């Protein structure tokens, strides 16, 4: 904090609060309304690293956006104690934490305002409004794909939400491709980027099992990463079998005619 901002009126300025809460941003950032602004309360998702390909990045963005819609539409509650968030972050930094570690996650997620569709989805996993404890250690696979008789899973919740939406076939197919990538990475069916890099380095002929990444290894890693990014190198262990989206860059002619043509 700048020295000139140490003494300020907390009733009109939020710098003190922001400096305190910034120590706990971690994977989420709580963003109160700025002073003298019409902007409302916000929550920011922050754990998503840039991936090698557009397909992966699109999958993560699609997943996060749909999850926010599910939370808002189903009126879900994922709050857990900040101490458990800190424990989760400590575990997440470990080698292969995706598959080796368990993370505290709330399983009692419905509220009194949740619609029947959300309640039914959660009751099918036997995690109704009175389940105890309200949070428990779960693997990333269980959080994403569900845990039998405990937690429905984030992607099954998204699919439940999508089933009530009017989505055209191509868009639905593209969304499912994205969600399947997230599901497969959570389950270990395909690698995440960190695992792929570790696997590439440790199996490189020039690697001497001494934690030294020499120029040859580094160069080959970057060449392979660039090949995957450009589509010249197929990498099913990282991306799965299908990485071609049905979504078109251009607006279909029928929609262009309806929405984009100026009316006289």
Coordinates of C-alpha atoms in Angstrom, one line a residue, residues 45 58-74 76 154-155 157-159 161-162 165 167 171-172 174-176 178-179:
X45 CA -13.0 -17.2 -11.4
X58 CA -12.4 -22.6 -25.4
X59 CA -13.3 -25.7 -23.4
X60 CA -12.3 -24.0 -20.1
X61 CA -14.0 -20.8 -20.9
X62 CA -17.2 -22.7 -21.9
X63 CA -17.1 -24.8 -18.8
X64 CA -16.6 -21.8 -16.5
X65 CA -19.3 -19.7 -18.1
X66 CA -21.8 -22.6 -18.0
X67 CA -20.9 -23.2 -14.4
X68 CA -21.7 -19.6 -13.5
X69 CA -25.1 -20.0 -15.2
X70 CA -25.8 -23.1 -13.3
X71 CA -24.9 -21.5 -10.0
X72 CA -27.1 -18.5 -10.7
X73 CA -30.0 -20.4 -12.2
X74 CA -30.0 -23.2 -9.6
X76 CA -26.4 -23.1 -5.6
X154 CA -20.3 -30.1 -11.8
X155 CA -20.6 -31.4 -15.4
X157 CA -25.2 -30.3 -13.2
X158 CA -24.3 -28.4 -16.3
X159 CA -25.8 -31.1 -18.5
X161 CA -29.1 -27.2 -17.0
X162 CA -28.5 -27.6 -20.7
X165 CA -32.2 -24.9 -22.7
X167 CA -29.7 -25.3 -27.9
X171 CA -23.8 -25.9 -30.6
X172 CA -24.8 -28.7 -28.3
X174 CA -19.5 -28.4 -29.6
X175 CA -20.3 -27.9 -25.9
X176 CA -20.2 -31.6 -25.3
X178 CA -15.6 -29.2 -24.6
X179 CA -17.1 -30.7 -21.5

